[in-house]
CSV table of C-alpha atoms and ligand atoms in Angstrom, one decimal:
chain,number,residue,atom,x,y,z
A,1,VAL,CA,57.2,-82.7,33.6
A,2,SER,CA,54.7,-79.9,34.1
A,3,TYR,CA,54.2,-76.4,32.7
A,4,THR,CA,52.9,-73.2,34.3
A,5,VAL,CA,49.8,-71.3,33.2
A,6,THR,CA,49.6,-67.7,34.3
A,7,LEU,CA,46.1,-66.1,34.1
A,8,SER,CA,45.4,-62.4,33.8
A,9,PRO,CA,43.7,-60.4,35.1
A,10,SER,CA,43.4,-62.6,38.2
A,11,GLY,CA,47.2,-63.3,38.5
A,12,GLU,CA,46.5,-67.0,39.4
A,13,GLN,CA,49.0,-69.6,38.3
A,14,PHE,CA,48.6,-73.4,38.1
A,15,LYS,CA,50.6,-76.4,36.8
A,16,VAL,CA,49.6,-78.5,33.8
A,17,ASN,CA,51.0,-82.0,33.5
A,18,GLN,CA,52.2,-83.4,30.2
A,19,GLN,CA,49.2,-84.6,28.1
A,20,GLU,CA,46.7,-83.1,30.5
A,21,THR,CA,44.4,-80.5,29.0
A,22,VAL,CA,44.7,-77.0,30.5
A,23,LEU,CA,41.0,-77.2,31.6
A,24,ASP,CA,41.4,-80.6,33.3
A,25,ALA,CA,44.4,-79.2,35.2
A,26,ALA,CA,42.4,-76.1,36.2
A,27,LEU,CA,39.5,-78.2,37.4
A,28,ARG,CA,41.8,-80.5,39.4
A,29,GLN,CA,43.2,-77.5,41.2
A,30,ASN,CA,39.9,-75.6,41.7
A,31,ILE,CA,40.8,-72.8,39.3
A,32,GLY,CA,37.5,-71.4,38.0
A,33,LEU,CA,38.1,-71.4,34.2
A,34,PRO,CA,34.9,-71.1,32.1
A,35,TYR,CA,33.8,-74.1,30.1
A,36,GLY,CA,30.8,-75.9,28.6
A,37,CYS,CA,30.9,-79.0,26.4
A,38,GLN,CA,34.4,-80.1,27.2
A,39,GLY,CA,34.5,-81.4,23.6
A,40,GLY,CA,35.9,-78.6,21.6
A,41,ALA,CA,32.5,-77.8,20.1
A,42,CYS,CA,31.0,-74.9,22.0
A,43,GLY,CA,33.8,-72.3,22.5
A,44,ALA,CA,32.7,-71.5,26.1
A,45,CYS,CA,36.3,-72.3,27.3
A,46,ALA,CA,38.0,-69.8,24.9
A,47,ALA,CA,40.8,-67.8,26.5
A,48,THR,CA,43.2,-65.4,24.8
A,49,LEU,CA,46.8,-66.7,24.5
A,50,LYS,CA,49.2,-63.9,25.5
A,51,THR,CA,52.5,-65.8,25.4
A,52,GLY,CA,53.5,-69.3,24.5
A,53,GLN,CA,51.9,-72.0,22.2
A,54,VAL,CA,49.4,-74.8,22.8
A,55,GLN,CA,48.9,-78.1,21.1
A,56,TYR,CA,45.6,-79.8,20.0
A,57,GLU,CA,46.4,-83.5,20.0
A,58,ASN,CA,43.1,-84.5,18.5
A,59,GLY,CA,43.4,-81.9,15.7
A,60,GLU,CA,42.0,-78.4,15.6
A,61,PRO,CA,38.8,-78.2,17.6
A,62,SER,CA,35.7,-77.2,15.6
A,63,ALA,CA,34.9,-74.1,17.8
A,64,LEU,CA,38.4,-72.7,17.4
A,65,ALA,CA,37.7,-70.9,14.1
A,66,GLY,CA,35.0,-68.8,15.5
A,67,ALA,CA,36.7,-68.1,18.8
A,68,GLY,CA,38.7,-65.0,17.8
A,69,ASP,CA,42.3,-64.0,17.3
A,70,ASN,CA,44.9,-65.9,19.5
A,71,ALA,CA,42.1,-68.0,21.0
A,72,CYS,CA,43.0,-71.0,23.1
A,73,LEU,CA,40.3,-73.6,23.8
A,74,THR,CA,41.4,-74.8,27.2
A,75,CYS,CA,39.3,-78.0,27.1
A,76,GLN,CA,41.4,-79.4,24.2
A,77,ALA,CA,44.8,-77.6,24.6
A,78,THR,CA,47.8,-79.4,26.0
A,79,LEU,CA,51.2,-77.8,26.7
A,80,THR,CA,54.9,-78.2,25.8
A,81,GLU,CA,55.9,-74.9,27.4
A,82,ASP,CA,54.7,-72.3,29.9
A,83,ILE,CA,51.9,-70.0,28.7
A,84,ALA,CA,50.0,-66.9,29.8
A,85,LEU,CA,46.3,-66.6,29.2
A,86,THR,CA,43.8,-63.7,29.5
A,87,VAL,CA,40.5,-65.1,30.7
A,88,LYS,CA,37.8,-64.2,33.3
A,89,THR,CA,37.9,-66.7,36.1
A,90,ALA,CA,35.2,-67.5,38.7
A,91,SER,CA,36.1,-66.4,42.2
A,92,SER,CA,37.0,-69.4,44.4
A,93,ASP,CA,33.7,-69.4,46.3
A,94,GLU,CA,31.9,-70.0,43.0
A,95,VAL,CA,33.9,-73.2,42.4
A,96,ILE,CA,31.8,-76.1,43.6
A,97,GLU,CA,33.2,-79.6,44.3
A,98,ILE,CA,32.3,-82.1,41.5
A,99,GLN,CA,30.7,-85.2,42.9
A,100,ASN,CA,30.2,-88.7,41.5
A,101,LEU,CA,26.9,-90.1,42.8
A,102,PRO,CA,24.5,-92.9,42.1
A,103,CYS,CA,20.9,-91.7,41.7
A,104,LYS,CA,17.6,-93.4,41.5
A,105,VAL,CA,15.1,-92.7,38.7
A,106,ILE,CA,11.9,-91.9,40.6
A,107,GLU,CA,9.9,-90.5,37.7
A,108,LYS,CA,9.9,-90.7,33.9
A,109,THR,CA,7.2,-88.6,32.2
A,110,LEU,CA,6.7,-87.9,28.5
A,111,LEU,CA,6.5,-84.1,28.3
A,112,CYS,CA,5.7,-83.9,24.5
A,113,HIS,CA,6.2,-86.0,21.4
A,114,ASP,CA,10.1,-86.1,21.7
A,115,VAL,CA,11.0,-84.8,25.2
A,116,VAL,CA,11.0,-86.9,28.4
A,117,LYS,CA,11.4,-85.6,31.9
A,118,ILE,CA,13.5,-87.8,34.2
A,119,THR,CA,13.5,-87.1,37.9
A,120,LEU,CA,16.5,-88.4,39.8
A,121,LYS,CA,16.8,-88.8,43.6
A,122,LEU,CA,20.1,-88.5,45.3
A,123,PRO,CA,21.2,-90.9,48.0
A,124,ASP,CA,19.6,-90.0,51.3
A,125,ASP,CA,22.8,-88.7,52.9
A,126,LYS,CA,24.0,-86.7,49.9
A,127,ARG,CA,23.1,-83.2,48.5
A,128,LEU,CA,24.3,-81.7,45.3
A,129,PRO,CA,25.3,-78.0,45.5
A,130,PHE,CA,25.2,-76.4,42.1
A,131,LYS,CA,24.3,-73.1,40.4
A,132,ALA,CA,21.2,-72.5,38.4
A,133,GLY,CA,22.2,-73.2,34.7
A,134,GLN,CA,24.8,-75.9,35.3
A,135,TYR,CA,24.8,-79.4,33.9
A,136,LEU,CA,25.6,-83.0,34.9
A,137,ASN,CA,27.1,-85.9,33.1
A,138,ILE,CA,25.4,-89.3,33.1
A,139,ILE,CA,28.2,-91.9,33.1
A,140,LEU,CA,27.4,-94.9,30.9
A,141,GLU,CA,28.5,-98.4,31.6
A,142,ASP,CA,31.3,-98.1,29.1
A,143,LYS,CA,32.4,-95.0,31.0
A,144,ARG,CA,31.4,-92.6,28.2
A,145,THR,CA,29.4,-89.6,29.4
A,146,ARG,CA,26.3,-87.7,28.2
A,147,ALA,CA,25.7,-84.1,29.4
A,148,PHE,CA,22.3,-82.8,30.4
A,149,SER,CA,21.4,-79.4,31.9
A,150,ILE,CA,19.8,-79.5,35.3
A,151,ALA,CA,16.3,-78.2,34.9
A,152,ASN,CA,15.5,-77.4,38.5
A,153,ALA,CA,16.8,-74.7,40.8
A,154,PRO,CA,19.5,-75.4,43.4
A,155,HIS,CA,17.3,-74.8,46.4
A,156,ASN,CA,15.5,-77.9,45.4
A,157,ASP,CA,18.5,-80.1,45.9
A,158,GLU,CA,17.1,-83.5,46.8
A,159,LEU,CA,15.8,-84.2,43.4
A,160,ILE,CA,17.3,-83.5,39.9
A,161,GLU,CA,15.1,-82.9,36.9
A,162,LEU,CA,16.4,-83.5,33.4
A,163,HIS,CA,14.6,-82.8,30.0
A,164,ILE,CA,15.9,-85.3,27.5
A,165,ARG,CA,15.1,-84.9,23.8
A,166,HIS,CA,14.9,-88.0,21.7
A,167,VAL,CA,17.5,-87.9,19.0
A,168,GLU,CA,16.6,-90.0,16.0
A,169,GLY,CA,19.1,-92.9,15.9
A,170,GLY,CA,20.8,-91.8,19.1
A,171,SER,CA,21.6,-94.9,21.1
A,172,PHE,CA,21.6,-93.3,24.5
A,173,THR,CA,18.4,-91.4,24.1
A,174,ASP,CA,16.8,-94.6,22.6
A,175,VAL,CA,17.8,-96.3,25.9
A,176,VAL,CA,16.2,-93.4,27.9
A,177,PHE,CA,13.0,-93.5,25.9
A,178,ASN,CA,12.6,-97.3,25.6
A,179,ASP,CA,14.4,-99.1,28.4
A,180,LEU,CA,15.0,-96.7,31.3
A,181,ASN,CA,12.5,-97.4,34.1
A,182,GLU,CA,11.5,-95.9,37.4
A,183,LYS,CA,13.8,-97.4,40.2
A,184,ASP,CA,16.7,-97.8,37.8
A,185,ILE,CA,20.0,-96.4,39.1
A,186,LEU,CA,22.1,-94.0,37.1
A,187,ARG,CA,25.6,-92.8,38.0
A,188,ILE,CA,26.1,-89.0,37.6
A,189,GLU,CA,28.9,-86.6,38.0
A,190,ALA,CA,28.1,-82.9,38.7
A,191,PRO,CA,28.0,-80.0,38.7
A,192,PHE,CA,29.7,-78.7,35.5
A,193,GLY,CA,29.7,-75.6,33.4
A,194,SER,CA,30.2,-71.9,33.8
A,195,PHE,CA,26.7,-71.0,32.5
A,196,MET,CA,25.1,-69.7,35.7
A,197,PHE,CA,23.0,-66.8,36.8
A,198,GLN,CA,24.9,-63.7,37.9
A,199,ASP,CA,23.1,-62.8,41.1
A,200,ASP,CA,25.0,-59.5,41.5
A,201,SER,CA,23.8,-57.8,38.3
A,202,ALA,CA,21.0,-55.3,38.4
A,203,ASN,CA,20.5,-55.3,34.6
A,204,PRO,CA,17.3,-56.4,33.0
A,205,VAL,CA,17.6,-59.9,31.6
A,206,ILE,CA,16.7,-61.5,28.3
A,207,MET,CA,16.6,-65.3,28.3
A,208,VAL,CA,16.7,-67.1,24.9
A,209,ALA,CA,15.9,-70.8,24.8
A,210,GLY,CA,16.0,-73.1,21.8
A,211,GLY,CA,14.2,-76.4,22.3
A,212,THR,CA,15.3,-78.2,25.5
A,213,GLY,CA,17.6,-75.2,26.1
A,214,PHE,CA,14.5,-74.3,28.1
A,215,ALA,CA,15.8,-76.6,30.9
A,216,PRO,CA,18.8,-74.5,32.3
A,217,LEU,CA,16.8,-71.3,31.9
A,218,LYS,CA,13.9,-72.8,33.8
A,219,ALA,CA,16.4,-73.5,36.6
A,220,MET,CA,17.4,-69.9,36.5
A,221,VAL,CA,13.8,-68.5,36.5
A,222,GLU,CA,12.9,-70.8,39.5
A,223,HIS,CA,16.1,-69.6,41.2
A,224,LEU,CA,15.1,-65.9,40.7
A,225,ILE,CA,11.6,-66.5,41.9
A,226,TYR,CA,12.8,-68.4,45.0
A,227,THR,CA,15.5,-65.9,45.9
A,228,ASP,CA,13.1,-62.9,45.2
A,229,ILE,CA,15.5,-61.4,42.6
A,230,LYS,CA,13.3,-58.8,40.8
A,231,ASN,CA,15.3,-57.9,37.7
A,232,PRO,CA,12.9,-57.7,34.7
A,233,VAL,CA,13.1,-61.0,32.8
A,234,LEU,CA,12.0,-61.3,29.2
A,235,PHE,CA,11.9,-65.0,28.4
A,236,TYR,CA,11.8,-66.0,24.7
A,237,TRP,CA,11.4,-69.7,23.8
A,238,GLY,CA,12.0,-70.7,20.2
A,239,VAL,CA,10.7,-74.1,18.9
A,240,ARG,CA,9.5,-75.4,15.6
A,241,SER,CA,5.8,-75.8,16.3
A,242,LYS,CA,3.2,-75.9,19.1
A,243,ARG,CA,3.8,-79.5,19.9
A,244,ASP,CA,7.3,-78.7,21.0
A,245,LEU,CA,6.3,-76.3,23.7
A,246,TYR,CA,6.5,-78.9,26.4
A,247,HIS,CA,6.1,-76.7,29.4
A,248,LEU,CA,4.0,-73.9,28.0
A,249,GLU,CA,1.6,-73.7,30.9
A,250,LEU,CA,4.5,-73.5,33.4
A,251,ALA,CA,6.1,-70.6,31.6
A,252,GLU,CA,2.8,-68.8,31.2
A,253,GLN,CA,2.2,-69.2,34.9
A,254,TRP,CA,5.6,-67.5,35.8
A,255,ALA,CA,4.5,-64.5,33.7
A,256,ALA,CA,1.0,-64.5,35.2
A,257,GLU,CA,2.2,-64.6,38.8
A,258,HIS,CA,5.3,-62.4,38.7
A,259,ASP,CA,5.1,-58.8,37.4
A,260,ASN,CA,8.8,-58.8,36.5
A,261,ILE,CA,8.6,-61.8,34.2
A,262,GLN,CA,7.3,-61.8,30.6
A,263,PHE,CA,7.2,-64.9,28.4
A,264,MET,CA,7.1,-65.2,24.6
A,265,ALA,CA,6.9,-68.4,22.5
A,266,VAL,CA,8.3,-68.1,19.0
A,267,LEU,CA,7.6,-70.7,16.4
A,268,SER,CA,9.9,-71.1,13.4
A,269,GLU,CA,7.5,-73.5,11.6
A,270,PRO,CA,4.2,-72.2,13.0
A,271,ASP,CA,1.0,-74.3,12.9
A,272,ASN,CA,-1.8,-72.8,10.8
A,273,ASP,CA,-3.8,-71.7,13.8
A,274,TRP,CA,-0.9,-70.1,15.7
A,275,GLN,CA,-1.6,-66.5,16.6
A,276,GLY,CA,1.6,-65.8,18.4
A,277,ARG,CA,5.2,-64.8,17.4
A,278,LYS,CA,6.8,-66.4,14.4
A,279,GLY,CA,10.3,-66.7,12.9
A,280,PHE,CA,13.7,-67.2,14.5
A,281,VAL,CA,13.8,-66.6,18.2
A,282,HIS,CA,16.7,-64.2,18.2
A,283,GLU,CA,15.0,-62.1,15.5
A,284,ALA,CA,12.0,-61.8,17.7
A,285,VAL,CA,14.2,-60.4,20.5
A,286,LEU,CA,15.8,-57.9,18.1
A,287,LYS,CA,12.4,-56.8,16.8
A,288,ASP,CA,11.3,-56.0,20.4
A,289,TYR,CA,14.7,-54.6,21.5
A,290,PRO,CA,16.8,-53.3,18.6
A,291,ASN,CA,19.4,-51.9,21.1
A,292,LEU,CA,20.6,-54.4,23.7
A,293,SER,CA,23.2,-52.3,25.5
A,294,ILE,CA,21.3,-52.3,28.9
A,295,PHE,CA,20.7,-56.1,29.0
A,296,ASP,CA,22.2,-59.3,30.4
A,297,ILE,CA,21.4,-62.1,28.0
A,298,TYR,CA,21.3,-65.8,28.9
A,299,MET,CA,20.9,-68.3,26.0
A,300,ALA,CA,20.8,-72.0,25.8
A,301,GLY,CA,20.1,-74.2,22.8
A,302,PRO,CA,21.7,-75.7,19.7
A,303,PRO,CA,25.1,-74.2,18.7
A,304,ILE,CA,23.8,-72.9,15.4
A,305,MET,CA,21.1,-70.8,17.2
A,306,CYS,CA,23.6,-69.5,19.8
A,307,GLN,CA,26.2,-68.6,17.2
A,308,SER,CA,23.7,-66.6,15.0
A,309,ALA,CA,22.1,-65.0,18.0
A,310,LYS,CA,25.5,-64.0,19.4
A,311,LYS,CA,26.5,-62.3,16.2
A,312,ALA,CA,23.3,-60.4,15.9
A,313,PHE,CA,23.1,-59.4,19.5
A,314,LEU,CA,26.7,-58.0,19.6
A,315,ALA,CA,25.8,-56.0,16.4
A,316,ALA,CA,22.9,-54.6,18.4
A,317,ASP,CA,25.2,-53.2,21.0
A,318,LEU,CA,25.1,-56.0,23.6
A,319,THR,CA,28.2,-55.8,25.8
A,320,GLU,CA,30.0,-59.1,25.2
A,321,SER,CA,30.7,-59.8,28.9
A,322,ASN,CA,26.9,-59.5,29.5
A,323,LEU,CA,26.3,-62.5,27.2
A,324,PHE,CA,26.1,-65.9,28.9
A,325,SER,CA,25.5,-68.9,26.7
A,326,ASP,CA,25.2,-72.7,26.9
A,327,PRO,CA,25.4,-74.1,23.4
A,328,PHE,CA,24.7,-77.8,23.8
A,329,GLU,CA,25.5,-80.4,21.2
A,330,TYR,CA,22.9,-83.0,20.4
A,331,SER,CA,24.5,-86.4,20.9
A,332,ASN,CA,24.0,-88.8,18.0
A,333,ASP,CA,25.4,-92.0,19.4
B,401,FES,S1,34.9,-75.9,23.4
B,401,FES,FE1,35.9,-76.1,25.2
B,401,FES,S2,34.3,-76.4,26.7
B,401,FES,FE2,33.3,-76.4,24.7
């Protein structure tokens, strides 16, 4: 038994099998639905239900409450009837094949007290097409997966850079910090996510990173520099204190070498000798730009940061379709 999903405004239709989620069915059939965590937590997959009902077999997902009236979270929704959804889909040339690949760890570097950089090398005969901002899953031995943003730009497609933050008591990040060694092999599947730079927009850009949310935005900045896209970019990086700014010199170098890029670090728990910006990162943005109507905004960081920032940015006249966000969940197991 299968059910039909009709999408507007694109008019695309696809079939969903019983017990399959709407998103899984779309990915299987190369339909470009937006999504992020695939776990019901981020809300990036929200579509508006025009007709029909959906089921949530694992209970109501946590992001549903904040997703608006008649929202459907496609990553969790299964069907018992045909439905119609309103949602913006990616055009078919933006849908990139998902690959499952073994990669060798060729470098492991501690970037600061709790973030490690892992550099993975793809097999010699493989390349991984992806868009700046997307993420990959590391597949663990027990088949569970852990999602990490790709921190390098797609032109650099032989190596993959990840910034992994140590989560206290997190068994996977414990393994990365303590046991993972150069030459180890990790299996990945990629690319995932609809958080990607919109090459066709001429708007000035504000980027808002929280912690290791720096990683996908770094990929975007490197992509802009490489492809000579000259939109003004205002990059705000919010962390607790100076010791968390694990790539400060790199970000300052972007700003020094490119007239269209500005960089601001914002500390929420500033060190005594910190002379720079203080407070929450989204408040720093609003202090500088109280009206956001001309901007595209890209943000990546903890869900709580993305949610508060979204609310405040929309209240400051940001057009909702010009907001692109990647709220990652810290994994605790
Ligand atoms: S809530 Fe569905 S992708 Fe995150």
